[in-house]
Coordinates of N, CA and C in Angstrom, one line a residue:
Chain B
S1 N 96.0 283.6 -40.5 CA 95.4 283.3 -41.8 C 96.5 283.3 -42.9
Q2 N 96.4 282.5 -43.9 CA 97.4 282.4 -44.9 C 96.9 283.1 -46.2
Q3 N 97.7 284.0 -46.7 CA 97.3 284.8 -47.9 C 97.6 284.0 -49.1
G4 N 98.8 283.4 -49.2 CA 99.2 282.7 -50.4 C 98.8 281.3 -50.3
E5 N 98.4 280.7 -51.5 CA 98.1 279.3 -51.5 C 98.8 278.7 -52.7
E6 N 99.6 277.7 -52.4 CA 100.4 277.0 -53.5 C 99.6 275.9 -54.1
D7 N 100.0 275.7 -55.4 CA 99.4 274.6 -56.1 C 100.4 274.1 -57.1
P8 N 100.6 272.7 -57.1 CA 99.9 271.7 -56.4 C 100.3 271.6 -55.0
Q9 N 99.6 270.8 -54.1 CA 100.1 270.6 -52.8 C 101.3 269.7 -52.8
A10 N 101.3 268.7 -53.7 CA 102.4 267.8 -53.8 C 102.8 267.6 -55.3
L11 N 104.0 267.4 -55.6 CA 104.5 267.2 -57.0 C 105.6 266.2 -57.0
S12 N 105.6 265.2 -57.8 CA 106.6 264.2 -57.9 C 107.0 264.1 -59.4
I13 N 108.3 264.4 -59.6 CA 108.8 264.3 -61.0 C 110.1 263.6 -61.1
Q14 N 110.5 263.2 -62.3 CA 111.8 262.5 -62.5 C 112.9 263.5 -62.5
E15 N 114.1 263.0 -62.0 CA 115.3 263.9 -62.0 C 115.6 264.4 -63.4
G16 N 115.9 265.6 -63.6 CA 116.2 266.2 -64.9 C 115.0 266.9 -65.5
E17 N 113.8 266.6 -65.0 CA 112.6 267.3 -65.5 C 112.5 268.7 -64.9
N18 N 111.6 269.5 -65.4 CA 111.4 270.8 -64.8 C 110.2 270.7 -63.9
A19 N 110.2 271.5 -62.8 CA 109.2 271.5 -61.8 C 108.6 272.9 -61.8
T20 N 107.3 273.0 -61.8 CA 106.6 274.3 -61.8 C 105.6 274.3 -60.6
M21 N 105.7 275.3 -59.8 CA 104.8 275.5 -58.7 C 104.1 276.9 -58.8
N22 N 102.9 276.9 -58.4 CA 102.1 278.2 -58.5 C 101.7 278.7 -57.1
C23 N 101.5 280.0 -57.0 CA 101.1 280.6 -55.8 C 100.0 281.7 -56.2
S24 N 98.9 281.6 -55.5 CA 97.9 282.6 -55.7 C 97.6 283.3 -54.4
Y25 N 97.3 284.6 -54.4 CA 97.1 285.4 -53.2 C 95.9 286.3 -53.4
K26 N 95.5 286.9 -52.3 CA 94.2 287.6 -52.4 C 94.2 289.1 -52.4
T27 N 95.2 289.7 -51.7 CA 95.2 291.2 -51.6 C 96.4 291.7 -52.2
S28 N 96.4 293.0 -52.5 CA 97.6 293.7 -53.1 C 98.9 293.5 -52.3
I29 N 100.0 293.4 -53.0 CA 101.2 293.1 -52.3 C 102.3 294.1 -52.7
N30 N 103.3 294.3 -51.9 CA 104.5 295.0 -52.3 C 105.5 294.1 -53.0
N31 N 105.6 292.9 -52.5 CA 106.6 291.9 -53.0 C 106.2 290.5 -52.6
L32 N 106.8 289.5 -53.3 CA 106.5 288.1 -53.0 C 107.8 287.4 -52.9
Q33 N 107.9 286.5 -52.0 CA 109.2 285.7 -51.8 C 108.9 284.3 -51.9
W34 N 109.9 283.5 -52.3 CA 109.8 282.0 -52.3 C 110.9 281.5 -51.4
Y35 N 110.5 280.5 -50.6 CA 111.4 279.9 -49.6 C 111.4 278.4 -49.9
R36 N 112.5 277.7 -49.5 CA 112.6 276.2 -49.5 C 112.8 275.7 -48.1
Q37 N 112.2 274.6 -47.8 CA 112.4 273.9 -46.5 C 112.7 272.5 -46.7
N38 N 113.9 272.0 -46.3 CA 114.1 270.6 -46.3 C 113.5 270.0 -45.0
S39 N 113.2 268.7 -45.1 CA 112.5 268.1 -44.0 C 113.1 268.3 -42.7
G40 N 112.3 268.9 -41.7 CA 112.7 269.1 -40.4 C 113.7 270.2 -40.2
R41 N 113.9 271.0 -41.2 CA 114.8 272.1 -41.1 C 114.2 273.5 -41.1
G42 N 115.0 274.5 -41.0 CA 114.5 275.9 -41.1 C 114.3 276.2 -42.6
L43 N 113.7 277.4 -42.9 CA 113.5 277.8 -44.3 C 114.7 278.5 -44.9
V44 N 114.9 278.4 -46.2 CA 116.0 279.1 -46.8 C 115.4 280.0 -47.9
H45 N 115.7 281.2 -47.9 CA 115.2 282.2 -48.9 C 115.8 281.9 -50.3
L46 N 114.9 281.9 -51.3 CA 115.3 281.6 -52.6 C 115.3 282.8 -53.5
I47 N 114.3 283.6 -53.5 CA 114.2 284.7 -54.4 C 113.1 285.7 -53.9
L48 N 113.3 287.0 -54.2 CA 112.3 288.0 -53.9 C 111.9 288.7 -55.1
I49 N 110.7 288.9 -55.4 CA 110.3 289.6 -56.6 C 109.3 290.8 -56.2
R50 N 109.6 292.0 -56.7 CA 108.8 293.1 -56.3 C 107.6 293.2 -57.2
S51 N 106.6 294.0 -56.7 CA 105.3 294.1 -57.4 C 105.5 294.7 -58.8
N52 N 106.5 295.5 -59.0 CA 106.7 296.1 -60.3 C 107.6 295.3 -61.3
E53 N 108.0 294.1 -60.8 CA 108.8 293.2 -61.6 C 107.9 292.1 -62.1
R54 N 108.2 291.5 -63.3 CA 107.4 290.5 -63.9 C 108.1 289.1 -63.9
E55 N 109.4 289.2 -63.9 CA 110.2 287.9 -64.0 C 111.5 288.1 -63.3
K56 N 112.0 287.0 -62.6 CA 113.3 287.1 -62.1 C 114.0 285.7 -62.2
H57 N 115.3 285.7 -62.3 CA 116.0 284.5 -62.5 C 117.1 284.4 -61.4
S58 N 117.4 283.2 -60.9 CA 118.5 282.9 -60.0 C 118.9 281.5 -60.3
G59 N 120.0 281.3 -61.0 CA 120.5 280.0 -61.3 C 119.5 279.2 -62.1
R60 N 119.1 278.1 -61.5 CA 118.0 277.2 -62.2 C 116.6 277.6 -61.8
L61 N 116.5 278.7 -61.1 CA 115.1 279.2 -60.7 C 114.7 280.3 -61.5
R62 N 113.4 280.2 -61.9 CA 112.7 281.4 -62.6 C 111.4 281.6 -61.9
V63 N 111.2 282.9 -61.5 CA 110.0 283.3 -60.8 C 109.3 284.3 -61.7
T64 N 108.0 284.1 -61.8 CA 107.2 285.1 -62.5 C 106.1 285.7 -61.6
L65 N 105.7 286.9 -61.8 CA 104.7 287.5 -61.0 C 103.7 288.2 -61.9
D66 N 102.4 287.9 -61.7 CA 101.3 288.5 -62.5 C 100.4 289.2 -61.5
T67 N 100.6 290.5 -61.3 CA 99.8 291.2 -60.2 C 98.3 291.3 -60.6
S68 N 98.0 291.3 -61.9 CA 96.6 291.4 -62.4 C 95.9 290.1 -62.0
K69 N 96.5 289.0 -62.0 CA 95.9 287.7 -61.7 C 96.2 287.3 -60.2
K70 N 97.0 288.1 -59.6 CA 97.4 287.8 -58.2 C 98.0 286.4 -58.1
S71 N 99.0 286.2 -58.9 CA 99.6 284.9 -58.9 C 101.1 285.0 -59.2
S72 N 101.8 283.9 -58.8 CA 103.2 283.8 -59.1 C 103.5 282.4 -59.4
S73 N 104.6 282.1 -60.1 CA 105.0 280.8 -60.4 C 106.5 280.7 -60.1
L74 N 106.9 279.5 -59.6 CA 108.3 279.2 -59.4 C 108.7 278.0 -60.3
L75 N 109.6 278.2 -61.2 CA 110.1 277.1 -62.1 C 111.5 276.7 -61.7
I76 N 111.7 275.4 -61.5 CA 113.0 274.8 -61.2 C 113.4 274.0 -62.5
T77 N 114.4 274.4 -63.2 CA 114.8 273.6 -64.4 C 115.8 272.6 -64.0
A78 N 115.8 271.5 -64.8 CA 116.8 270.4 -64.7 C 116.9 270.0 -63.3
S79 N 115.8 269.5 -62.7 CA 115.7 269.2 -61.3 C 116.7 268.1 -60.9
R80 N 117.1 268.2 -59.6 CA 118.1 267.3 -59.0 C 117.5 266.7 -57.7
A81 N 118.0 265.6 -57.3 CA 117.6 264.9 -56.1 C 117.6 265.9 -54.9
A82 N 118.6 266.8 -54.9 CA 118.7 267.7 -53.8 C 117.6 268.8 -53.8
D83 N 116.8 268.9 -54.8 CA 115.7 269.8 -54.9 C 114.5 269.3 -54.1
T84 N 114.5 268.1 -53.7 CA 113.4 267.5 -52.9 C 113.3 268.3 -51.6
A85 N 112.1 268.9 -51.4 CA 111.9 269.8 -50.3 C 110.4 270.4 -50.4
S86 N 110.0 271.2 -49.4 CA 108.8 271.9 -49.5 C 109.1 273.3 -49.9
Y87 N 108.3 273.9 -50.8 CA 108.5 275.2 -51.3 C 107.3 276.1 -50.9
F88 N 107.6 277.3 -50.3 CA 106.6 278.2 -49.8 C 106.7 279.5 -50.5
C89 N 105.5 280.1 -50.9 CA 105.5 281.5 -51.3 C 105.1 282.3 -50.0
A90 N 105.6 283.5 -50.0 CA 105.3 284.4 -48.9 C 105.0 285.8 -49.4
T91 N 103.9 286.3 -49.0 CA 103.5 287.6 -49.5 C 103.5 288.6 -48.3
D92 N 103.8 289.8 -48.6 CA 103.8 290.8 -47.5 C 102.4 291.3 -47.3
A93 N 102.2 291.8 -46.1 CA 100.9 292.6 -45.9 C 101.2 294.0 -46.5
Y94 N 100.3 294.4 -47.4 CA 100.5 295.6 -48.1 C 100.9 296.8 -47.2
S95 N 100.3 296.8 -46.0 CA 100.5 297.9 -45.1 C 101.8 297.7 -44.3
S96 N 102.4 296.6 -44.4 CA 103.6 296.3 -43.7 C 104.5 295.4 -44.4
A97 N 105.5 295.9 -45.2 CA 106.3 295.1 -46.0 C 107.2 294.2 -45.2
S98 N 107.5 294.5 -44.0 CA 108.4 293.6 -43.2 C 107.7 292.4 -42.7
K99 N 106.4 292.3 -42.7 CA 105.7 291.2 -42.2 C 105.3 290.4 -43.4
I100 N 105.6 289.1 -43.4 CA 105.2 288.2 -44.5 C 104.3 287.1 -44.1
I101 N 103.5 286.6 -45.0 CA 102.5 285.6 -44.7 C 102.8 284.4 -45.6
F102 N 103.0 283.3 -45.0 CA 103.4 282.1 -45.8 C 102.1 281.3 -46.2
G103 N 102.3 280.7 -47.4 CA 101.2 279.8 -47.9 C 101.5 278.4 -47.2
S104 N 100.7 277.4 -47.7 CA 100.8 276.1 -47.1 C 101.9 275.2 -47.8
G105 N 102.4 275.6 -48.9 CA 103.5 275.0 -49.5 C 103.2 273.9 -50.5
T106 N 104.2 273.6 -51.3 CA 104.2 272.5 -52.3 C 105.3 271.6 -51.9
R107 N 105.0 270.3 -51.7 CA 106.0 269.3 -51.4 C 106.5 268.7 -52.7
L108 N 107.7 268.9 -53.0 CA 108.3 268.4 -54.3 C 109.2 267.2 -54.0
S109 N 109.0 266.2 -54.7 CA 109.8 265.0 -54.6 C 110.4 264.7 -56.0
I110 N 111.7 264.5 -56.0 CA 112.5 264.2 -57.2 C 112.8 262.8 -57.2
R111 N 112.4 262.0 -58.2 CA 112.6 260.6 -58.3 C 113.9 260.4 -59.1
P112 N 114.8 259.5 -58.6 CA 116.1 259.3 -59.3 C 115.9 258.6 -60.6
Chain Y
E1 N 129.9 281.5 -42.4 CA 128.7 282.3 -42.8 C 127.8 282.4 -41.5
A2 N 127.3 283.6 -41.2 CA 126.5 283.9 -40.1 C 125.2 283.1 -40.1
E3 N 124.8 282.6 -39.0 CA 123.5 281.8 -38.9 C 122.7 282.3 -37.7
V4 N 121.4 282.0 -37.8 CA 120.5 282.2 -36.7 C 120.6 280.9 -35.8
A5 N 120.9 281.1 -34.5 CA 121.0 280.0 -33.6 C 119.7 279.8 -32.8
Q6 N 119.3 278.6 -32.6 CA 118.2 278.3 -31.7 C 118.5 277.1 -30.8
S7 N 118.0 277.2 -29.6 CA 118.1 276.1 -28.7 C 116.9 276.0 -27.8
P8 N 116.5 274.8 -27.3 CA 117.1 273.5 -27.8 C 116.6 273.1 -29.2
R9 N 117.1 272.1 -29.8 CA 116.6 271.7 -31.0 C 115.4 270.8 -30.9
Y10 N 115.3 270.1 -29.8 CA 114.1 269.3 -29.5 C 113.7 269.4 -28.0
K11 N 112.4 269.4 -27.8 CA 111.9 269.6 -26.4 C 110.7 268.7 -26.3
I12 N 110.7 267.8 -25.3 CA 109.5 267.0 -24.9 C 109.1 267.5 -23.5
T13 N 107.9 267.8 -23.4 CA 107.4 268.2 -22.1 C 106.0 267.7 -21.9
E14 N 105.5 267.7 -20.6 CA 104.2 267.3 -20.3 C 103.3 268.5 -20.3
K15 N 102.0 268.3 -20.6 CA 101.1 269.4 -20.6 C 101.1 270.0 -19.2
S16 N 100.9 271.3 -19.2 CA 100.8 272.2 -18.0 C 102.2 272.6 -17.5
Q17 N 103.2 272.1 -18.1 CA 104.6 272.5 -17.8 C 105.0 273.8 -18.5
A18 N 106.0 274.4 -18.1 CA 106.5 275.6 -18.8 C 107.7 275.2 -19.7
V19 N 107.7 275.9 -20.8 CA 108.9 275.6 -21.8 C 109.4 277.0 -22.2
A20 N 110.7 277.0 -22.6 CA 111.3 278.2 -23.1 C 112.2 277.9 -24.3
F21 N 112.1 278.8 -25.3 CA 113.0 278.6 -26.4 C 113.9 279.9 -26.6
W22 N 115.1 279.7 -27.0 CA 116.0 280.8 -27.2 C 116.4 280.9 -28.6
C23 N 116.7 282.2 -29.0 CA 117.1 282.5 -30.4 C 118.1 283.6 -30.4
D24 N 119.2 283.4 -31.1 CA 120.2 284.4 -31.3 C 120.3 284.7 -32.8
P25 N 119.9 285.9 -33.2 CA 119.8 286.2 -34.6 C 121.2 286.6 -35.1
I26 N 121.2 286.8 -36.4 CA 122.5 287.2 -37.1 C 122.8 288.6 -36.6
S27 N 124.1 288.8 -36.3 CA 124.5 290.1 -35.7 C 124.2 291.2 -36.7
G28 N 123.6 292.2 -36.1 CA 123.3 293.4 -36.9 C 121.8 293.4 -37.4
H29 N 121.2 292.3 -37.3 CA 119.8 292.2 -37.7 C 118.8 292.8 -36.7
A30 N 118.1 293.8 -37.2 CA 117.2 294.6 -36.3 C 115.9 293.9 -36.0
T31 N 115.5 293.1 -37.0 CA 114.2 292.5 -36.9 C 114.3 291.0 -36.6
L32 N 113.5 290.6 -35.6 CA 113.5 289.2 -35.2 C 112.0 288.7 -35.2
Y33 N 111.9 287.5 -35.7 CA 110.5 286.9 -35.8 C 110.5 285.5 -35.1
W34 N 109.4 285.2 -34.5 CA 109.1 283.9 -34.0 C 107.9 283.4 -34.8
Y35 N 108.0 282.2 -35.4 CA 107.0 281.5 -36.1 C 106.7 280.2 -35.4
R36 N 105.4 279.7 -35.6 CA 105.0 278.4 -35.3 C 104.6 277.7 -36.6
Q37 N 105.1 276.4 -36.7 CA 104.8 275.7 -37.9 C 104.3 274.3 -37.5
I38 N 103.0 274.1 -37.9 CA 102.4 272.8 -37.7 C 102.8 271.9 -38.9
L39 N 103.0 270.6 -38.6 CA 103.4 269.7 -39.7 C 102.4 269.8 -40.9
G40 N 103.0 270.0 -42.1 CA 102.3 270.0 -43.3 C 101.7 271.4 -43.6
Q41 N 102.0 272.4 -42.8 CA 101.5 273.8 -43.1 C 102.7 274.7 -43.1
G42 N 102.4 275.9 -43.6 CA 103.4 277.0 -43.6 C 103.6 277.6 -42.3
P43 N 104.7 278.3 -42.0 CA 104.9 279.0 -40.8 C 103.9 280.1 -40.5
E44 N 103.5 280.2 -39.3 CA 102.6 281.3 -38.9 C 103.3 282.2 -37.9
L45 N 103.3 283.5 -38.2 CA 104.0 284.5 -37.4 C 103.3 284.6 -36.0
L46 N 104.1 284.4 -35.0 CA 103.6 284.6 -33.6 C 103.9 286.1 -33.1
V47 N 105.2 286.5 -33.3 CA 105.6 287.8 -32.8 C 106.8 288.3 -33.7
Q48 N 106.8 289.6 -33.9 CA 107.8 290.3 -34.6 C 108.4 291.4 -33.8
F49 N 109.7 291.5 -33.6 CA 110.4 292.5 -32.9 C 111.2 293.4 -33.9
Q50 N 111.2 294.7 -33.6 CA 112.1 295.6 -34.2 C 112.9 296.2 -33.1
D51 N 114.2 295.8 -33.2 CA 115.1 296.0 -32.0 C 114.5 295.3 -30.8
E52 N 114.2 296.1 -29.7 CA 113.6 295.5 -28.5 C 112.1 295.6 -28.4
S53 N 111.5 296.3 -29.4 CA 110.1 296.6 -29.4 C 109.3 295.5 -30.2
V54 N 108.1 295.2 -29.6 CA 107.2 294.3 -30.3 C 106.4 295.2 -31.4
V55 N 106.5 294.7 -32.6 CA 105.7 295.5 -33.7 C 104.5 294.7 -34.1
D56 N 104.5 293.4 -33.8 CA 103.3 292.6 -34.2 C 103.2 291.4 -33.3
D57 N 102.2 291.3 -32.5 CA 102.0 290.0 -31.7 C 100.5 289.7 -31.8
S58 N 99.9 290.0 -32.9 CA 98.5 289.8 -33.0 C 98.1 288.3 -33.0
Q59 N 99.0 287.4 -33.4 CA 98.7 286.0 -33.4 C 99.3 285.3 -32.2
L60 N 99.8 286.0 -31.3 CA 100.4 285.3 -30.1 C 99.3 285.1 -29.1
P61 N 99.1 283.8 -28.7 CA 98.1 283.5 -27.6 C 98.7 284.1 -26.2
K62 N 98.3 285.3 -25.9 CA 99.0 286.0 -24.8 C 98.6 285.4 -23.5
D63 N 97.6 284.6 -23.4 CA 97.2 284.0 -22.1 C 98.3 283.0 -21.7
R64 N 99.0 282.4 -22.6 CA 100.0 281.4 -22.3 C 101.4 281.6 -22.9
F65 N 101.5 282.5 -23.9 CA 102.8 282.7 -24.6 C 103.3 284.1 -24.2
S66 N 104.6 284.2 -24.1 CA 105.2 285.5 -23.9 C 106.6 285.5 -24.7
A67 N 107.0 286.6 -25.1 CA 108.2 286.8 -25.8 C 108.9 288.0 -25.4
E68 N 110.2 288.0 -25.3 CA 111.0 289.2 -25.0 C 112.3 289.2 -25.8
R69 N 112.8 290.4 -26.0 CA 114.0 290.7 -26.6 C 114.6 291.9 -25.9
L70 N 115.1 291.7 -24.7 CA 115.4 292.8 -23.8 C 116.4 293.8 -24.3
K71 N 117.5 293.3 -24.8 CA 118.5 294.2 -25.3 C 118.6 294.4 -26.8
G72 N 117.5 293.9 -27.4 CA 117.4 294.0 -28.9 C 118.4 293.1 -29.6
V73 N 118.8 292.0 -28.9 CA 119.7 291.1 -29.6 C 119.0 289.7 -29.6
D74 N 119.3 288.9 -28.6 CA 118.7 287.6 -28.5 C 117.3 287.6 -27.9
S75 N 116.6 286.5 -28.1 CA 115.2 286.6 -27.7 C 114.8 285.2 -27.1
T76 N 113.8 285.3 -26.2 CA 113.2 284.1 -25.6 C 111.7 284.1 -25.8
L77 N 111.2 282.9 -26.2 CA 109.8 282.6 -26.3 C 109.4 281.6 -25.2
K78 N 108.4 281.9 -24.5 CA 108.0 281.1 -23.4 C 106.5 280.6 -23.5
I79 N 106.2 279.4 -23.1 CA 104.9 278.9 -23.1 C 104.6 278.4 -21.7
Q80 N 103.6 278.9 -21.1 CA 103.2 278.5 -19.7 C 101.7 278.7 -19.4
P81 N 101.0 277.6 -19.3 CA 101.4 276.2 -19.3 C 101.2 275.7 -20.7
A82 N 102.0 274.7 -21.1 CA 102.0 274.1 -22.4 C 100.7 273.2 -22.5
E83 N 100.1 273.2 -23.7 CA 99.0 272.4 -24.0 C 99.3 271.4 -25.1
L84 N 98.5 270.4 -25.3 CA 98.8 269.3 -26.3 C 98.8 270.0 -27.7
G85 N 98.0 271.0 -27.9 CA 97.9 271.6 -29.2 C 99.1 272.5 -29.6
D86 N 100.0 272.7 -28.6 CA 101.2 273.5 -28.8 C 102.3 272.7 -29.5
S87 N 102.1 271.4 -29.7 CA 103.1 270.6 -30.4 C 103.3 271.1 -31.8
A88 N 104.5 271.5 -32.1 CA 104.8 272.1 -33.4 C 106.3 272.4 -33.5
M89 N 106.7 272.9 -34.7 CA 108.1 273.4 -34.8 C 108.0 274.9 -34.6
Y90 N 108.9 275.4 -33.7 CA 109.0 276.8 -33.5 C 110.3 277.4 -34.1
L91 N 110.1 278.3 -35.1 CA 111.1 278.8 -35.9 C 111.4 280.3 -35.5
C92 N 112.7 280.6 -35.5 CA 113.1 282.0 -35.3 C 113.8 282.4 -36.6
A93 N 113.5 283.7 -37.0 CA 114.1 284.2 -38.1 C 114.6 285.7 -37.8
S94 N 115.5 286.1 -38.6 CA 115.9 287.5 -38.4 C 116.2 288.2 -39.8
S95 N 116.1 289.5 -39.9 CA 116.4 290.2 -41.1 C 116.9 291.5 -40.7
L96 N 117.5 292.2 -41.7 CA 118.1 293.5 -41.5 C 117.1 294.5 -41.0
G97 N 116.0 294.6 -41.8 CA 114.8 295.4 -41.4 C 115.2 296.8 -41.2
G98 N 114.2 297.6 -40.6 CA 114.5 299.0 -40.2 C 113.9 300.0 -41.1
K99 N 113.8 299.7 -42.4 CA 113.2 300.8 -43.3 C 111.8 300.4 -43.7
P100 N 110.9 301.3 -43.2 CA 109.5 301.0 -43.6 C 109.2 300.9 -45.0
G101 N 108.4 300.0 -45.4 CA 108.0 299.8 -46.8 C 109.0 298.9 -47.6
L102 N 110.1 298.5 -47.0 CA 111.0 297.7 -47.7 C 110.9 296.2 -47.2
A103 N 111.0 295.3 -48.1 CA 111.0 293.9 -47.7 C 112.4 293.4 -47.6
Y104 N 112.6 292.5 -46.7 CA 114.0 292.0 -46.5 C 113.9 290.5 -46.5
E105 N 115.0 289.9 -47.0 CA 115.2 288.4 -46.9 C 115.2 288.0 -45.4
Q106 N 114.5 287.0 -45.0 CA 114.5 286.5 -43.7 C 115.4 285.2 -43.6
F107 N 116.3 285.2 -42.6 CA 117.2 284.1 -42.4 C 116.6 283.3 -41.2
F108 N 116.4 282.0 -41.4 CA 115.8 281.2 -40.4 C 116.8 280.3 -39.7
G109 N 116.5 280.1 -38.4 CA 117.3 279.1 -37.6 C 116.7 277.7 -37.9
P110 N 117.4 276.7 -37.3 CA 117.0 275.3 -37.5 C 115.7 274.9 -36.9
G111 N 115.2 275.7 -35.9 CA 113.9 275.4 -35.3 C 114.0 274.6 -34.0
T112 N 113.0 274.7 -33.2 CA 112.9 273.8 -32.0 C 111.6 273.0 -32.2
R113 N 111.8 271.7 -32.2 CA 110.6 270.8 -32.3 C 110.1 270.5 -30.9
L114 N 108.9 271.0 -30.7 CA 108.2 270.8 -29.4 C 107.2 269.7 -29.4
T115 N 107.3 268.8 -28.5 CA 106.3 267.7 -28.3 C 105.7 267.8 -26.9
V116 N 104.4 268.0 -26.9 CA 103.7 268.1 -25.6 C 102.9 266.8 -25.3
L117 N 103.2 266.1 -24.2 CA 102.6 264.8 -24.0 C 101.5 265.0 -22.9

């Protein structure tokens, strides 16, 4: 079963624009992670945010976490063609921080 | 830069045949994961190892799937017999792990694309 659900399922934007993806989850978590997957490849870790954190930055990425709403967002600023990929949020099982459950992903396409 | 290795990258087999996938995690990573990813969906955990011990195999179809990590380093995932519904990407990941209650970044291999005919 998948705990996190991303929204939208697919997103197409112009190069240079900002992309925002959202993730909602059902049960309490210790932390939430975002991963990127290029077509036909393995996943690459982007950022981890803990339940006591509200916002984190890494380069052009900004992640927010609202535990009261059980939701997170991933913002990619000044998008590039190379950002075209699927993005997944992954939440841990509260009873086991080392096990994470992936959502179904947002497929992001950047138009040149 | 250290990477998770997987082989083969692609595997085509007929149903009822046996298949095996191999994974070599990043050196020093205690935790190893096997995931199955169906096209258009997120990865689903099949089995998680801490060193050589299985800590979670609740989603592993044990009638046909088996996994081992005998020396706590590399790992093999086997399917016997393969069914049409097993067609998917099989991903291996590893992380430092070891401390209960802490989350660790997972490093993924390139995956094995399995097609069952």
